[in-house]
PDB file of C-alpha atoms in Angstrom:
ATOM      1  CA  MET K 826       0.002   0.003   0.003  1.00 64.00           C
ATOM      2  CA  PHE K 827       1.282   3.473  -0.914  1.00 80.00           C
ATOM      3  CA  LYS K 828       1.949   5.430   2.251  1.00 89.00           C
ATOM      4  CA  VAL K 829       1.561   9.193   2.559  1.00 93.00           C
ATOM      5  CA  ASP K 830       2.658  10.461   5.977  1.00 92.00           C
ATOM      6  CA  VAL K 831       1.973  14.168   6.407  1.00 96.00           C
ATOM      7  CA  THR K 832       0.128  16.439   8.841  1.00 96.00           C
ATOM      8  CA  SER K 833      -1.762  18.922   6.689  1.00 97.00           C
ATOM      9  CA  ILE K 834      -3.573  19.488   3.392  1.00 98.00           C
ATOM     10  CA  GLN K 835      -0.684  21.601   2.103  1.00 97.00           C
ATOM     11  CA  GLU K 836       1.828  18.831   2.831  1.00 97.00           C
ATOM     12  CA  TYR K 837      -0.502  16.280   1.283  1.00 97.00           C
ATOM     13  CA  LEU K 838      -0.852  18.205  -1.984  1.00 97.00           C
ATOM     14  CA  ALA K 839       2.944  18.698  -2.119  1.00 97.00           C
ATOM     15  CA  PHE K 840       3.899  15.141  -1.075  1.00 97.00           C
ATOM     16  CA  ASP K 841       4.779  14.009  -4.604  1.00 96.00           C
ATOM     17  CA  PRO K 842       6.486  16.896  -6.428  1.00 96.00           C
ATOM     18  CA  ASN K 843       5.819  15.208  -9.787  1.00 95.00           C
ATOM     19  CA  ARG K 844       2.062  15.272  -9.171  1.00 95.00           C
ATOM     20  CA  GLN K 845       1.759  18.407  -7.047  1.00 97.00           C
ATOM     21  CA  SER K 846       0.384  20.433  -9.965  1.00 97.00           C
ATOM     22  CA  ASP K 847      -2.212  17.770 -10.802  1.00 97.00           C
ATOM     23  CA  LEU K 848      -3.417  17.524  -7.186  1.00 97.00           C
ATOM     24  CA  SER K 849      -3.505  21.297  -6.747  1.00 97.00           C
ATOM     25  CA  GLN K 850      -5.556  21.753  -9.923  1.00 98.00           C
ATOM     26  CA  LEU K 851      -7.961  19.031  -8.902  1.00 98.00           C
ATOM     27  CA  ASP K 852      -8.235  20.433  -5.369  1.00 98.00           C
ATOM     28  CA  ALA K 853      -9.031  23.884  -6.805  1.00 98.00           C
ATOM     29  CA  LEU K 854     -11.698  22.406  -9.077  1.00 98.00           C
ATOM     30  CA  LEU K 855     -13.265  20.458  -6.200  1.00 98.00           C
ATOM     31  CA  ARG K 856     -13.303  23.541  -3.942  1.00 98.00           C
ATOM     32  CA  THR K 857     -14.908  25.635  -6.690  1.00 98.00           C
ATOM     33  CA  SER K 858     -17.437  22.963  -7.714  1.00 98.00           C
ATOM     34  CA  LEU K 859     -18.372  21.883  -4.196  1.00 98.00           C
ATOM     35  CA  PRO K 860     -18.245  25.162  -2.259  1.00 97.00           C
ATOM     36  CA  LYS K 861     -20.614  23.988   0.491  1.00 96.00           C
ATOM     37  CA  LEU K 862     -18.519  20.909   1.284  1.00 98.00           C
ATOM     38  CA  GLU K 863     -15.843  22.086   3.693  1.00 98.00           C
ATOM     39  CA  ARG K 864     -12.327  20.889   2.887  1.00 98.00           C
ATOM     40  CA  TRP K 865     -10.502  19.052   5.667  1.00 97.00           C
ATOM     41  CA  PHE K 866      -7.555  16.730   6.259  1.00 97.00           C
ATOM     42  CA  TYR K 867      -8.338  13.122   7.165  1.00 95.00           C
ATOM     43  CA  ASP K 868      -5.310  11.907   9.088  1.00 92.00           C
ATOM     44  CA  GLY K 869      -6.232   8.234   8.987  1.00 85.00           C
ATOM     45  CA  ILE K 870      -6.977   6.174  12.031  1.00 70.00           C
ATOM     46  CA  HIS K 871      -3.994   4.892  13.930  1.00 56.00           C
ATOM     47  CA  ASP K 872      -5.742   2.710  16.478  1.00 51.00           C
ATOM     48  CA  ALA K 873      -8.332  -0.059  16.578  1.00 52.00           C
ATOM     49  CA  THR K 874     -11.436   2.153  16.422  1.00 56.00           C
ATOM     50  CA  GLY K 875     -12.289   1.308  12.815  1.00 54.00           C
ATOM     51  CA  GLY K 876     -12.305   3.484   9.725  1.00 55.00           C
ATOM     52  CA  MET K 877      -9.773   3.869   6.937  1.00 63.00           C
ATOM     53  CA  HIS K 878      -6.079   4.054   7.760  1.00 75.00           C
ATOM     54  CA  MET K 879      -5.005   6.109   4.739  1.00 87.00           C
ATOM     55  CA  GLN K 880      -4.666   9.879   4.743  1.00 94.00           C
ATOM     56  CA  LEU K 881      -6.624  11.996   2.272  1.00 95.00           C
ATOM     57  CA  VAL K 882      -8.185  15.368   1.606  1.00 98.00           C
ATOM     58  CA  GLY K 883     -11.877  15.387   2.397  1.00 98.00           C
ATOM     59  CA  TYR K 884     -14.672  17.600   1.064  1.00 98.00           C
ATOM     60  CA  GLY K 885     -17.698  17.563   3.317  1.00 98.00           C
ATOM     61  CA  ALA K 886     -18.155  15.076   6.154  1.00 97.00           C
ATOM     62  CA  PHE K 887     -20.675  12.665   7.554  1.00 95.00           C
ATOM     63  CA  LYS K 888     -20.711   9.953  10.209  1.00 92.00           C
ATOM     64  CA  TYR K 889     -21.349   6.286   9.650  1.00 86.00           C
ATOM     65  CA  LEU K 890     -21.493   3.312  11.964  1.00 83.00           C
ATOM     66  CA  LYS K 891     -18.543   0.994  11.200  1.00 80.00           C
ATOM     67  CA  SER K 892     -19.462  -2.673  11.688  1.00 77.00           C
ATOM     68  CA  GLY K 893     -22.344  -1.636  13.917  1.00 76.00           C
ATOM     69  CA  LYS K 894     -19.881  -0.645  16.673  1.00 80.00           C
ATOM     70  CA  GLN K 895     -17.962   2.563  16.109  1.00 81.00           C
ATOM     71  CA  TRP K 896     -18.982   5.925  14.667  1.00 85.00           C
ATOM     72  CA  VAL K 897     -16.506   7.157  12.063  1.00 86.00           C
ATOM     73  CA  THR K 898     -16.360  10.590  10.420  1.00 91.00           C
ATOM     74  CA  TRP K 899     -15.686  10.238   6.712  1.00 93.00           C
ATOM     75  CA  PRO K 900     -15.582  12.636   3.720  1.00 97.00           C
ATOM     76  CA  VAL K 901     -18.505  12.975   1.328  1.00 98.00           C
ATOM     77  CA  VAL K 902     -15.801  13.207  -1.378  1.00 98.00           C
ATOM     78  CA  GLY K 903     -12.234  12.166  -0.691  1.00 97.00           C
ATOM     79  CA  LEU K 904      -9.061  12.787  -2.712  1.00 98.00           C
ATOM     80  CA  ALA K 905      -6.347  10.188  -2.165  1.00 96.00           C
ATOM     81  CA  LEU K 906      -2.848   9.980  -3.585  1.00 96.00           C
ATOM     82  CA  GLN K 907      -1.900   6.483  -4.770  1.00 94.00           C
ATOM     83  CA  LYS K 908       1.462   5.191  -6.025  1.00 94.00           C
ATOM     84  CA  ASN K 909       0.803   5.749  -9.747  1.00 94.00           C
ATOM     85  CA  TYR K 910      -2.449   7.741  -9.823  1.00 96.00           C
ATOM     86  CA  PHE K 911      -4.864   9.621  -7.586  1.00 96.00           C
ATOM     87  CA  SER K 912      -8.322   8.474  -6.583  1.00 97.00           C
ATOM     88  CA  LEU K 913     -11.584  10.146  -5.725  1.00 98.00           C
ATOM     89  CA  TYR K 914     -13.987   8.423  -3.364  1.00 97.00           C
ATOM     90  CA  PHE K 915     -17.637   9.422  -3.395  1.00 98.00           C
ATOM     91  CA  CYS K 916     -20.182   8.629  -0.663  1.00 97.00           C
ATOM     92  CA  VAL K 917     -23.144   9.847  -2.695  1.00 98.00           C
ATOM     93  CA  TYR K 918     -25.861   7.604  -4.101  1.00 98.00           C
ATOM     94  CA  LYS K 919     -28.526   8.311  -6.676  1.00 96.00           C
ATOM     95  CA  ALA K 920     -31.640   6.154  -6.772  1.00 90.00           C
ATOM     96  CA  ASP K 921     -29.866   3.534  -4.631  1.00 90.00           C
ATOM     97  CA  HIS K 922     -26.826   3.162  -6.863  1.00 97.00           C
ATOM     98  CA  PRO K 923     -23.397   4.793  -6.594  1.00 98.00           C
ATOM     99  CA  ILE K 924     -23.348   8.121  -8.430  1.00 98.00           C
ATOM    100  CA  VAL K 925     -20.129   7.141 -10.212  1.00 98.00           C
ATOM    101  CA  ASP K 926     -22.083   4.400 -12.056  1.00 97.00           C
ATOM    102  CA  ASP K 927     -23.758   7.062 -14.216  1.00 97.00           C
ATOM    103  CA  TYR K 928     -20.394   8.457 -15.349  1.00 98.00           C
ATOM    104  CA  ARG K 929     -18.200   5.362 -15.538  1.00 96.00           C
ATOM    105  CA  GLY K 930     -16.115   5.213 -18.725  1.00 97.00           C
ATOM    106  CA  LYS K 931     -16.905   8.838 -19.627  1.00 98.00           C
ATOM    107  CA  LEU K 932     -14.528  10.675 -17.289  1.00 98.00           C
ATOM    108  CA  GLY K 933     -11.143   9.755 -18.742  1.00 97.00           C
ATOM    109  CA  GLU K 934     -10.422   7.606 -15.704  1.00 97.00           C
ATOM    110  CA  LYS K 935      -7.693   4.975 -15.492  1.00 97.00           C
ATOM    111  CA  ARG K 936      -9.947   2.756 -13.431  1.00 96.00           C
ATOM    112  CA  SER K 937     -13.138   2.886 -11.416  1.00 96.00           C
ATOM    113  CA  GLY K 938     -14.601   0.866  -8.602  1.00 94.00           C
ATOM    114  CA  HIS K 939     -17.551   1.038  -6.236  1.00 94.00           C
ATOM    115  CA  ASN K 940     -18.160   4.802  -6.157  1.00 96.00           C
ATOM    116  CA  ASN K 941     -14.519   5.689  -6.788  1.00 97.00           C
ATOM    117  CA  ILE K 942     -12.514   6.768  -9.799  1.00 98.00           C
ATOM    118  CA  SER K 943      -8.798   7.054 -10.446  1.00 98.00           C
ATOM    119  CA  PHE K 944      -6.861   9.304 -12.805  1.00 98.00           C
ATOM    120  CA  VAL K 945      -3.220   9.337 -13.894  1.00 97.00           C
ATOM    121  CA  SER K 946      -3.132  13.109 -14.342  1.00 97.00           C
ATOM    122  CA  PHE K 947      -5.383  16.131 -14.203  1.00 98.00           C
ATOM    123  CA  GLY K 948      -5.009  16.442 -17.970  1.00 98.00           C
ATOM    124  CA  SER K 949      -6.614  13.025 -18.487  1.00 98.00           C
ATOM    125  CA  ILE K 950      -9.903  14.146 -16.901  1.00 98.00           C
ATOM    126  CA  ASN K 951     -12.812  14.810 -19.246  1.00 98.00           C
ATOM    127  CA  LEU K 952     -13.565  18.141 -17.578  1.00 98.00           C
ATOM    128  CA  PRO K 953     -17.101  18.818 -18.918  1.00 98.00           C
ATOM    129  CA  THR K 954     -18.304  15.385 -17.798  1.00 98.00           C
ATOM    130  CA  PHE K 955     -16.410  15.534 -14.508  1.00 98.00           C
ATOM    131  CA  LYS K 956     -17.911  18.966 -13.762  1.00 98.00           C
ATOM    132  CA  ALA K 957     -21.368  17.513 -14.473  1.00 98.00           C
ATOM    133  CA  LEU K 958     -20.656  14.755 -11.923  1.00 98.00           C
ATOM    134  CA  LEU K 959     -19.574  17.317  -9.341  1.00 98.00           C
ATOM    135  CA  SER K 960     -22.638  19.463 -10.040  1.00 98.00           C
ATOM    136  CA  GLU K 961     -24.867  16.466  -9.462  1.00 98.00           C
ATOM    137  CA  VAL K 962     -23.005  15.603  -6.252  1.00 98.00           C
ATOM    138  CA  GLU K 963     -23.480  19.144  -4.962  1.00 97.00           C
ATOM    139  CA  TYR K 964     -27.198  19.080  -5.856  1.00 98.00           C
ATOM    140  CA  LEU K 965     -27.839  15.704  -4.200  1.00 98.00           C
ATOM    141  CA  VAL K 966     -25.927  16.594  -1.044  1.00 97.00           C
ATOM    142  CA  GLU K 967     -27.858  19.842  -0.695  1.00 97.00           C
ATOM    143  CA  THR K 968     -31.348  18.624  -1.611  1.00 97.00           C
ATOM    144  CA  HIS K 969     -31.252  14.943  -0.617  1.00 97.00           C
ATOM    145  CA  PRO K 970     -28.990  14.527   2.409  1.00 95.00           C
ATOM    146  CA  GLU K 971     -30.058  10.886   2.670  1.00 95.00           C
ATOM    147  CA  SER K 972     -28.112  10.268  -0.567  1.00 97.00           C
ATOM    148  CA  VAL K 973     -24.881  10.609   1.426  1.00 97.00           C
ATOM    149  CA  ARG K 974     -23.908   7.256   2.853  1.00 94.00           C
TER     150      ARG K 974
END
């Protein structure tokens, strides 16, 4: 697993000098497109309380019950640096399916999974389609808070 060990958003975005520009551009786009989702640094969980152990930049936050035992605060949208790409994790659903499903294969992504997408560079992102995804995320979060899970 690729390990990022920093203490702030600024350090996170600068962690890999070769991808600093890509992450900064994506961060700026996310902040502009999702202005009501407060940006924060998820430091990972370093004990046995549950939750994800990786660090990432979060946009918006909600709480979920991990394994029915522990409440965990998690981003609505998370930006994570990986070894050879960066990933975006979405916790937004539309009509009971992951929102990413509606955009899969149209974003310029390297890969996609269950409500997450990965890109090699900012330049590989199909910006009009990606902006449409972010616009829909913002709309659903604001008008249908139950879609965040």
